[in-house]
Amino acid sequence: MTERHSGPPRISRRIFLAGAAATAVTLAACSRDTTARVSTDRIAAAEATRPHTGRTVAVELSPGHAQLDLGGTRAATFAYGDVLPGPLIRANAGDELAVTVKNRLGHSTSVHWHGIALRNDMDGAAPASPDIETGTDFVYRFSVPHPGTYWAHPHTGLDADTGLYLPIIIDDPAEPGDYDAEWVVVLDDWTDGVGSTPQQVYDGLRGSSMPGMGGMHDMDSMPGMTGMGSSTLLGGDAGDVMYPYYLINGRIPAAPTTFTAKPGQRLRIRIINAGSDTAFRVALAGHRMTVTHTDGFPVQPIDVDAVLVGMGERYDVIVTAGDGVFPLVAMAEGKDAVARALLSTGAGAAPEPGFQPPELGGVVATVDMFTATPEVDLGVVEPDIALSVQLSGAMMKYDWKINGQAFADTEPLTIKEGQRATLTFNNMSMMWHPMHLHGHTFQVINRDGRRGARKDTVVVLPMQRLTVDVVADNPGEWMLHCHNTYHQEAGMMTSLNYVA
Ligand SMILES: [Cu+2]
């Protein structure tokens, strides 16, 4: 594993706590106030404003070595136990989660609670929260303010492209729950333990830029890096890595999981893309779907045939189940391969594993089609500050950057608590990027100026600008990065820091 993105110097939790007060004072005195750590008082004050039910949901996770069965194919990898995805974590909005992580990986890890507007010092991303050294335990303790579909994964090196991921569902006890059954669908692109390791994939991508180190021609002969195609939905190049397998709920298409329901039932399907380099186009054969939420937050419902889900994004859809056996197919965009699971409500046989239902070629939901529901719209307010994020880089050099710099040389963006900001992504590259901001759910402004969906991860197309509204209501130091694991590792990451 490369150590480059494992965050700041490894310091033990004990030393970090003991040194926290002194660190804040020292850094506040620095001329470069972008590095001033937000005080624990302000983090605690923000935590106090969140809803609290008084209930705590306790969970234990043991990240470690695992031999996973992907459906007749075994993979030696890292996972949260023997299961893929890792165990579902479920709580009500306002509950406290107390997650004990026992790190048995043999190297440092972290657990990032993707999409949850939680207290900064429990975010699971350095430097706001320290990495967990191997052989030690750490308890993440935080309240979960908003209902929705979330997930968790490490924020350390390339471990995001292993079996270390799990779904999180935060329920709203007041929600009408206008559905009969719920199906959690986690998508992934898979190589670890069956093809190249993530480190080999990364070295191959980076090596292509170094004279004498191989280059693009050799990449064609490397398993896992050939046959790349383009996507009209993504404006060109769809991805950098051809994976040996694409998975739904930990299974290859030839050995799919089956979800059983009754004909006529309304199913809520919560789709999570846990992949590293793959956008999926998802359709349920023989069905239309009504998109109701993205990244946990409700949108004005739209009926579509399929939905495009970038890495880190979530979409919730409602379908009315037909009678029979139907493949839920996640086509790896631009990669001519599929992942799948089956919906079974009656008699019937599943089509062959590579089957692509016609719905994939129908109306495909993309982010610009959506509008937040009025109750989660951030409202039109004159912004206090305009933040700008330029995305650059190219496949050949594999030099992905933000505002001209690669992490950790990127200059953090700064904001003051209480401010309203516009954050404009200006993509100067020929590649799309799923941009993710920790600790906040921004509101997309669609290209026609219409107010869009509330999101924490948004697809920014090649050579396009995209603006989102941000409310600075969660003090801390928040990572802002591309959710392509390899782009992130190459440096497409910065932070949004609250300053006094
Ligand atoms: Cu990217």
Coordinates of C-alpha atoms and ligand atoms in Angstrom, one line a residue:
M1 CA 0.0 0.0 0.0
T2 CA 1.2 3.5 -0.7
E3 CA 1.5 5.7 2.3
R4 CA 1.0 8.9 0.5
H5 CA -2.6 9.4 1.3
S6 CA -2.6 7.9 4.7
G7 CA -2.8 11.4 6.0
P8 CA -0.5 13.3 8.3
P9 CA 2.3 11.8 10.3
R10 CA 1.1 8.8 12.3
I11 CA 0.5 9.9 15.8
S12 CA -1.2 7.7 18.4
R13 CA -4.7 8.6 19.5
R14 CA -3.4 9.2 23.0
I15 CA -0.8 11.7 21.9
F16 CA -3.3 13.4 19.6
L17 CA -5.7 14.0 22.4
A18 CA -3.0 15.2 24.8
G19 CA -1.6 17.5 22.2
A20 CA -4.9 18.9 20.8
A21 CA -5.2 22.0 22.8
A22 CA -1.6 23.0 22.3
T23 CA -1.8 22.3 18.6
A24 CA -4.8 24.6 18.2
V25 CA -3.0 27.4 19.9
T26 CA 0.2 26.9 17.9
L27 CA -1.6 26.7 14.5
A28 CA -3.8 29.7 15.3
A29 CA -0.6 31.7 15.6
C30 CA 0.5 30.7 12.1
S31 CA 0.3 33.3 9.4
R32 CA -1.4 30.8 7.1
D33 CA -4.7 30.5 8.9
T34 CA -6.1 27.8 6.5
T35 CA -4.4 25.3 8.7
A36 CA -6.0 26.5 12.0
R37 CA -7.7 23.6 13.5
V38 CA -11.3 24.2 14.5
S39 CA -11.6 24.1 18.3
T40 CA -13.3 21.1 20.0
D41 CA -15.8 23.7 21.5
R42 CA -17.1 24.7 18.2
I43 CA -17.4 21.1 17.0
A44 CA -19.2 20.2 20.3
A45 CA -21.5 23.2 19.8
A46 CA -22.5 22.1 16.3
E47 CA -23.1 18.6 17.7
A48 CA -25.4 20.0 20.4
T49 CA -27.6 21.6 17.7
R50 CA -28.3 18.2 16.1
P51 CA -31.4 16.2 17.0
H52 CA -30.8 13.6 19.7
T53 CA -33.1 10.7 20.5
G54 CA -31.1 9.6 23.5
R55 CA -30.7 6.2 21.9
T56 CA -27.3 4.7 21.0
V57 CA -26.7 2.1 18.4
A58 CA -23.6 0.1 19.2
V59 CA -21.7 -1.6 16.4
E60 CA -18.4 -3.5 16.2
L61 CA -16.3 -3.7 13.1
S62 CA -13.1 -5.7 12.6
P63 CA -11.4 -4.8 9.4
G64 CA -8.9 -7.5 8.6
H65 CA -7.8 -10.1 6.0
A66 CA -10.6 -12.0 4.5
Q67 CA -11.2 -14.8 1.9
L68 CA -14.4 -13.7 0.2
D69 CA -16.6 -16.0 -1.9
L70 CA -17.8 -13.8 -4.8
G71 CA -19.9 -16.7 -6.2
G72 CA -17.6 -19.6 -6.9
T73 CA -14.6 -17.2 -7.3
R74 CA -12.6 -16.6 -4.1
A75 CA -10.8 -13.4 -3.4
A76 CA -8.1 -12.8 -0.8
T77 CA -8.7 -9.2 0.3
F78 CA -9.5 -6.9 3.2
A79 CA -13.1 -6.8 4.6
Y80 CA -15.2 -6.1 7.6
G81 CA -15.6 -9.8 8.4
D82 CA -16.4 -12.6 5.9
V83 CA -19.1 -10.7 4.1
L84 CA -19.3 -8.4 1.2
P85 CA -20.6 -5.8 1.6
G86 CA -19.8 -5.4 5.2
P87 CA -22.7 -5.5 7.7
L88 CA -25.5 -3.0 7.3
I89 CA -25.6 -0.3 9.9
R90 CA -29.1 1.0 10.6
A91 CA -30.3 3.7 13.0
N92 CA -33.0 6.4 13.3
A93 CA -32.3 10.0 12.6
G94 CA -31.1 11.6 15.9
D95 CA -29.6 8.4 17.2
E96 CA -26.0 8.2 18.3
L97 CA -23.8 5.6 16.6
A98 CA -21.0 4.1 18.6
V99 CA -18.9 2.1 16.3
T100 CA -15.9 0.2 17.8
V101 CA -13.3 -0.4 15.1
K102 CA -10.8 -3.1 15.8
N103 CA -8.1 -2.7 13.3
R104 CA -6.5 -6.1 12.4
L105 CA -5.4 -5.1 8.8
G106 CA -1.7 -4.9 9.5
H107 CA -1.6 -1.3 8.5
S108 CA -3.5 1.9 9.5
T109 CA -7.1 2.4 8.5
S110 CA -10.0 4.8 9.0
V111 CA -13.8 4.5 8.5
H112 CA -15.3 7.5 6.7
W113 CA -19.1 7.9 7.1
H114 CA -19.8 9.0 3.6
G115 CA -22.5 11.6 3.3
I116 CA -23.4 11.9 7.0
A117 CA -23.3 15.5 8.3
L118 CA -21.5 14.4 11.5
R119 CA -19.1 16.0 13.9
N120 CA -15.8 16.8 12.3
D121 CA -13.6 14.9 14.7
M122 CA -15.4 11.6 13.9
D123 CA -15.3 12.0 10.1
G124 CA -12.9 9.1 9.6
A125 CA -10.6 11.2 7.4
A126 CA -7.3 12.6 8.4
P127 CA -6.4 15.1 9.7
A128 CA -9.8 15.9 11.3
S129 CA -9.8 12.4 12.8
P130 CA -6.7 10.4 13.2
D131 CA -6.1 7.1 11.4
I132 CA -6.4 4.0 13.5
E133 CA -3.1 2.1 13.8
T134 CA -3.1 -1.6 13.3
G135 CA -3.7 -3.7 16.4
T136 CA -5.6 -0.8 18.1
D137 CA -9.2 -0.1 18.7
F138 CA -11.1 3.2 18.2
V139 CA -14.7 4.1 18.9
Y140 CA -16.4 6.5 16.4
R141 CA -19.2 8.2 18.4
F142 CA -21.5 10.6 16.6
S143 CA -25.1 11.4 16.0
V144 CA -26.8 11.0 12.7
P145 CA -29.0 14.0 11.9
H146 CA -30.5 13.2 8.5
P147 CA -32.4 10.2 7.2
G148 CA -31.2 8.5 4.1
T149 CA -29.0 6.0 2.3
Y150 CA -25.3 6.3 3.2
W151 CA -22.2 4.1 3.3
A152 CA -18.8 3.8 4.9
H153 CA -15.3 3.0 3.6
P154 CA -11.7 3.7 4.5
H155 CA -10.1 7.1 3.7
T156 CA -6.6 5.7 3.7
G157 CA -4.7 5.0 0.5
L158 CA -6.2 2.5 -1.9
D159 CA -8.1 0.4 0.6
A160 CA -11.3 1.9 -0.8
D161 CA -10.8 -0.5 -3.7
T162 CA -10.9 -3.6 -1.5
G163 CA -13.8 -5.3 0.4
L164 CA -13.9 -2.6 3.0
Y165 CA -17.3 -1.0 2.5
L166 CA -20.7 -1.3 4.1
P167 CA -24.2 0.3 3.6
I168 CA -25.7 2.6 6.2
I169 CA -29.4 3.4 6.4
I170 CA -30.7 6.2 8.6
D171 CA -34.5 5.9 9.0
D172 CA -37.0 8.7 9.6
P173 CA -39.6 7.4 12.1
A174 CA -42.0 10.0 10.8
E175 CA -41.6 9.0 7.1
P176 CA -44.8 7.6 5.6
G177 CA -42.8 4.6 4.2
D178 CA -44.9 4.3 1.1
Y179 CA -43.4 0.9 0.1
D180 CA -43.8 -2.7 1.1
A181 CA -40.2 -4.0 1.0
E182 CA -36.7 -2.6 0.8
W183 CA -33.8 -3.8 -1.3
V184 CA -30.3 -2.5 -0.6
V185 CA -28.1 -2.8 -3.7
V186 CA -24.4 -2.1 -3.4
L187 CA -22.4 -1.9 -6.6
D188 CA -18.7 -2.4 -7.0
D189 CA -15.9 -3.0 -9.5
W190 CA -13.6 -5.8 -8.3
T191 CA -10.0 -6.7 -8.8
D192 CA -8.4 -7.3 -5.4
G193 CA -7.4 -11.0 -4.9
V194 CA -8.5 -12.1 -8.4
G195 CA -6.6 -9.7 -10.7
S196 CA -4.1 -6.9 -10.1
T197 CA -4.0 -5.5 -6.6
P198 CA -5.1 -1.9 -6.3
Q199 CA -1.5 -0.9 -5.8
Q200 CA -0.5 -2.7 -9.1
V201 CA -3.4 -0.9 -10.8
Y202 CA -2.3 2.4 -9.5
D203 CA 1.4 1.8 -10.3
G204 CA 0.3 0.9 -13.9
L205 CA -1.7 4.1 -14.2
R206 CA 1.0 6.3 -12.8
G207 CA 3.8 4.4 -14.6
S208 CA 2.4 5.3 -17.9
S209 CA 3.7 8.8 -17.4
M210 CA 7.2 7.9 -16.5
P211 CA 9.7 7.4 -19.3
G212 CA 11.3 3.9 -19.2
M213 CA 8.7 2.6 -16.8
G214 CA 6.4 0.9 -19.3
G215 CA 4.0 3.4 -20.7
M216 CA 0.6 3.0 -22.4
H217 CA 1.7 0.3 -24.7
D218 CA 2.6 -2.0 -21.9
M219 CA -0.6 -1.2 -20.1
D220 CA -2.5 -2.9 -23.0
S221 CA -0.9 -6.1 -22.0
M222 CA -1.5 -5.7 -18.3
P223 CA -4.6 -7.4 -17.1
G224 CA -7.2 -4.9 -16.0
M225 CA -6.3 -2.0 -18.2
T226 CA -7.5 -2.6 -21.7
G227 CA -10.7 -2.3 -23.7
M228 CA -11.8 1.0 -22.3
G229 CA -14.7 2.7 -24.0
S230 CA -16.5 5.9 -23.9
S231 CA -19.9 7.0 -22.6
T232 CA -22.1 9.7 -24.1
L233 CA -23.7 10.2 -20.7
L234 CA -20.3 10.9 -19.2
G235 CA -19.0 13.1 -22.1
G236 CA -16.3 10.7 -23.3
D237 CA -13.8 8.5 -21.5
A238 CA -15.8 6.6 -18.9
G239 CA -13.0 5.1 -16.8
D240 CA -9.4 4.2 -16.5
V241 CA -9.5 0.6 -15.3
M242 CA -11.2 -2.5 -16.8
Y243 CA -11.9 -4.8 -13.8
P244 CA -12.1 -8.5 -13.9
Y245 CA -15.6 -8.4 -12.2
Y246 CA -18.4 -6.1 -11.5
L247 CA -20.5 -7.0 -8.4
I248 CA -23.9 -6.4 -6.9
N249 CA -24.0 -7.2 -3.2
G250 CA -20.7 -9.0 -3.4
R251 CA -21.6 -11.4 -6.2
I252 CA -20.4 -11.9 -9.8
P253 CA -23.2 -11.9 -12.5
A254 CA -23.0 -15.7 -12.9
A255 CA -23.9 -16.3 -9.3
P256 CA -26.2 -13.4 -8.4
T257 CA -28.1 -12.8 -5.1
T258 CA -31.8 -13.0 -5.3
F259 CA -34.3 -10.7 -3.7
T260 CA -37.7 -12.2 -3.1
A261 CA -40.9 -10.2 -3.1
K262 CA -44.6 -10.5 -4.2
P263 CA -46.0 -9.3 -7.5
G264 CA -47.6 -5.9 -7.1
Q265 CA -45.5 -4.9 -4.1
R266 CA -43.8 -1.5 -4.1
L267 CA -40.1 -2.0 -3.6
R268 CA -37.7 0.7 -2.4
I269 CA -34.3 0.0 -4.0
R270 CA -31.5 1.8 -2.3
I271 CA -28.6 1.9 -4.8
I272 CA -25.1 2.6 -3.6
N273 CA -22.0 2.8 -5.9
A274 CA -19.1 1.6 -3.8
G275 CA -16.9 1.3 -6.9
S276 CA -13.5 3.0 -7.4
D277 CA -13.4 3.7 -11.2
T278 CA -16.8 2.7 -12.5
A279 CA -20.1 4.6 -13.1
F280 CA -23.0 2.2 -13.3
R281 CA -26.2 2.5 -15.4
V282 CA -28.8 0.6 -13.4
A283 CA -32.1 -0.8 -14.7
L284 CA -34.6 -3.5 -13.6
A285 CA -35.7 -5.5 -16.6
G286 CA -39.3 -5.1 -17.4
H287 CA -39.8 -2.2 -15.0
R288 CA -39.9 1.6 -14.9
M289 CA -38.4 3.2 -11.7
T290 CA -39.4 6.3 -9.8
V291 CA -36.4 8.1 -8.5
T292 CA -37.3 9.5 -5.0
H293 CA -33.9 10.4 -3.3
T294 CA -30.3 10.9 -4.2
D295 CA -27.5 10.9 -1.6
G296 CA -30.0 10.5 1.1
F297 CA -32.1 13.5 0.4
P298 CA -35.5 13.6 -1.4
V299 CA -36.0 14.9 -4.9
Q300 CA -39.2 15.6 -6.8
P301 CA -40.0 12.1 -8.1
I302 CA -39.2 11.3 -11.7
D303 CA -40.1 8.2 -13.7
V304 CA -37.2 6.7 -15.7
D305 CA -36.0 3.5 -17.3
A306 CA -32.5 3.5 -15.7
V307 CA -30.3 5.6 -13.5
L308 CA -26.7 6.6 -13.8
V309 CA -24.8 6.3 -10.5
G310 CA -21.2 7.6 -10.1
M311 CA -18.8 6.4 -7.5
G312 CA -19.9 7.5 -4.1
E313 CA -23.4 8.5 -5.2
R314 CA -26.6 6.9 -4.0
Y315 CA -30.1 6.8 -5.7
D316 CA -33.3 5.5 -4.1
V317 CA -35.9 4.3 -6.5
I318 CA -39.4 2.8 -6.2
V319 CA -40.6 0.1 -8.5
T320 CA -43.9 -1.9 -8.6
A321 CA -42.8 -5.5 -8.9
G322 CA -44.0 -7.6 -11.8
D323 CA -44.7 -11.3 -11.7
G324 CA -41.6 -13.5 -12.5
V325 CA -37.9 -13.4 -12.3
F326 CA -36.2 -10.1 -13.4
P327 CA -32.5 -9.2 -13.5
L328 CA -31.5 -5.9 -11.9
V329 CA -28.6 -5.0 -14.2
A330 CA -25.8 -2.5 -13.4
M331 CA -23.9 -1.8 -16.7
A332 CA -20.4 -0.7 -16.1
E333 CA -20.5 2.5 -18.1
G334 CA -18.2 2.4 -21.1
K335 CA -16.7 -0.9 -20.1
D336 CA -19.0 -3.4 -21.9
A337 CA -19.7 -5.5 -18.8
V338 CA -22.4 -5.9 -16.2
A339 CA -23.1 -6.6 -12.6
R340 CA -26.4 -8.1 -11.6
A341 CA -28.8 -9.4 -9.0
L342 CA -32.2 -11.0 -9.4
L343 CA -35.7 -10.0 -8.3
S344 CA -37.9 -13.0 -7.9
T345 CA -41.7 -12.7 -7.4
G346 CA -42.9 -15.9 -9.1
A347 CA -42.0 -18.6 -11.6
G348 CA -39.5 -18.0 -14.3
A349 CA -35.9 -18.3 -15.4
A350 CA -33.2 -15.7 -15.4
P351 CA -31.6 -14.7 -18.7
E352 CA -27.9 -15.4 -19.3
P353 CA -25.5 -13.5 -17.0
G354 CA -24.5 -10.9 -19.7
F355 CA -28.1 -10.0 -20.5
Q356 CA -28.6 -6.2 -21.0
P357 CA -32.3 -5.3 -20.7
P358 CA -33.7 -2.7 -23.1
E359 CA -34.4 -0.3 -20.2
L360 CA -30.6 0.5 -20.2
G361 CA -31.2 2.2 -23.5
G362 CA -34.3 4.1 -22.4
V363 CA -34.6 7.3 -20.4
V364 CA -31.6 7.4 -18.0
A365 CA -31.7 9.6 -15.0
T366 CA -28.7 11.9 -14.6
V367 CA -28.2 14.5 -11.9
D368 CA -29.3 17.5 -13.9
M369 CA -32.9 16.1 -14.2
F370 CA -33.6 16.5 -10.5
T371 CA -34.9 19.2 -8.1
A372 CA -34.8 19.0 -4.4
T373 CA -38.2 18.8 -2.6
P374 CA -39.1 22.1 -1.0
E375 CA -38.4 21.0 2.5
V376 CA -34.7 20.3 1.8
D377 CA -34.1 23.2 -0.7
L378 CA -31.4 25.4 0.8
G379 CA -33.3 28.5 -0.4
V380 CA -32.1 31.4 -2.6
V381 CA -29.8 33.6 -0.5
E382 CA -27.1 36.0 -1.7
P383 CA -23.8 34.2 -1.3
D384 CA -21.2 35.6 1.0
I385 CA -18.4 33.9 -0.8
A386 CA -17.6 32.3 -4.1
L387 CA -15.3 29.3 -4.0
S388 CA -13.7 27.9 -7.1
V389 CA -12.3 24.5 -7.7
Q390 CA -10.5 23.8 -11.0
L391 CA -10.1 20.2 -11.9
S392 CA -7.2 19.2 -14.2
G393 CA -5.2 16.3 -15.3
A394 CA -5.0 13.8 -18.1
M395 CA -5.0 10.0 -18.4
M396 CA -1.6 9.8 -20.1
K397 CA 0.2 11.7 -17.3
Y398 CA -2.2 10.6 -14.6
D399 CA -1.6 13.9 -12.9
W400 CA -5.0 14.7 -11.4
K401 CA -5.1 18.0 -9.5
I402 CA -7.2 20.6 -7.8
N403 CA -6.5 24.3 -8.5
G404 CA -3.2 23.3 -10.1
Q405 CA -1.8 21.3 -7.2
A406 CA -1.8 17.7 -6.2
F407 CA -2.7 16.7 -2.6
A408 CA -1.1 17.3 -0.1
D409 CA 0.2 20.4 -1.8
T410 CA -3.3 21.7 -2.6
E411 CA -4.2 25.0 -1.0
P412 CA -7.3 24.5 1.2
L413 CA -10.5 26.4 0.5
T414 CA -11.6 28.5 3.5
I415 CA -15.0 29.5 4.8
K416 CA -16.5 31.0 8.0
E417 CA -19.2 29.4 10.0
G418 CA -22.6 30.8 9.1
Q419 CA -21.5 31.8 5.6
R420 CA -23.3 30.9 2.4
A421 CA -21.1 29.9 -0.5
T422 CA -21.2 29.0 -4.1
L423 CA -18.7 26.3 -4.9
T424 CA -18.0 26.1 -8.6
F425 CA -16.3 23.1 -10.1
N426 CA -14.5 24.0 -13.3
N427 CA -13.5 20.8 -15.1
M428 CA -10.6 21.5 -17.4
S429 CA -9.9 17.8 -18.1
M430 CA -11.3 15.4 -20.7
M431 CA -12.5 13.1 -18.0
W432 CA -15.6 13.3 -15.7
H433 CA -15.1 13.4 -11.9
P434 CA -17.5 12.5 -9.1
M435 CA -16.7 15.3 -6.6
H436 CA -17.5 14.6 -3.0
L437 CA -17.5 17.1 0.0
H438 CA -17.4 15.7 3.5
G439 CA -19.8 16.8 6.3
H440 CA -22.2 18.7 4.1
T441 CA -25.0 18.2 1.6
F442 CA -24.8 21.0 -1.0
Q443 CA -27.5 21.9 -3.5
V444 CA -26.7 21.5 -7.2
I445 CA -27.6 24.4 -9.5
N446 CA -28.5 22.8 -12.8
R447 CA -27.1 24.1 -16.0
D448 CA -30.3 26.0 -17.0
G449 CA -30.1 27.8 -13.6
R450 CA -32.8 25.7 -12.1
R451 CA -32.3 24.6 -8.5
G452 CA -31.3 21.0 -8.4
A453 CA -30.8 18.1 -6.0
R454 CA -29.2 18.1 -2.6
K455 CA -26.1 16.0 -2.9
D456 CA -22.8 15.2 -1.3
T457 CA -21.3 13.7 -4.5
V458 CA -21.9 15.1 -7.9
V459 CA -20.7 14.1 -11.4
V460 CA -18.8 16.9 -13.1
L461 CA -18.6 16.3 -16.8
P462 CA -15.5 16.9 -18.9
M463 CA -14.8 20.6 -19.8
Q464 CA -17.9 21.6 -17.9
R465 CA -18.6 24.0 -15.0
L466 CA -21.0 23.0 -12.2
T467 CA -22.0 25.2 -9.3
V468 CA -23.4 24.1 -6.0
D469 CA -24.7 26.1 -3.0
V470 CA -23.1 25.3 0.4
V471 CA -24.3 26.4 3.8
A472 CA -21.4 26.5 6.3
D473 CA -23.1 25.0 9.3
N474 CA -20.6 22.3 10.3
P475 CA -17.3 23.7 11.6
G476 CA -14.2 21.6 10.8
E477 CA -11.7 20.7 8.2
W478 CA -13.5 18.7 5.5
M479 CA -12.0 16.8 2.7
L480 CA -13.2 17.7 -0.9
H481 CA -12.1 15.2 -3.5
C482 CA -12.8 13.2 -6.6
H483 CA -14.4 9.9 -5.6
N484 CA -12.4 8.0 -8.3
T485 CA -10.1 6.2 -5.9
Y486 CA -7.1 6.4 -8.3
H487 CA -7.7 10.1 -9.1
Q488 CA -7.9 10.8 -5.4
E489 CA -4.7 8.9 -4.7
A490 CA -2.9 10.7 -7.5
G491 CA -3.8 14.0 -5.8
M492 CA -7.3 15.2 -6.8
M493 CA -8.2 16.2 -3.2
T494 CA -8.2 19.3 -1.1
S495 CA -10.1 20.5 2.0
L496 CA -12.7 23.0 2.9
N497 CA -11.5 24.5 6.2
Y498 CA -13.6 26.6 8.6
V499 CA -11.6 29.6 9.8
A500 CA -12.3 32.2 12.4
Ligands
CU1 CU -11.6 12.2 -10.9

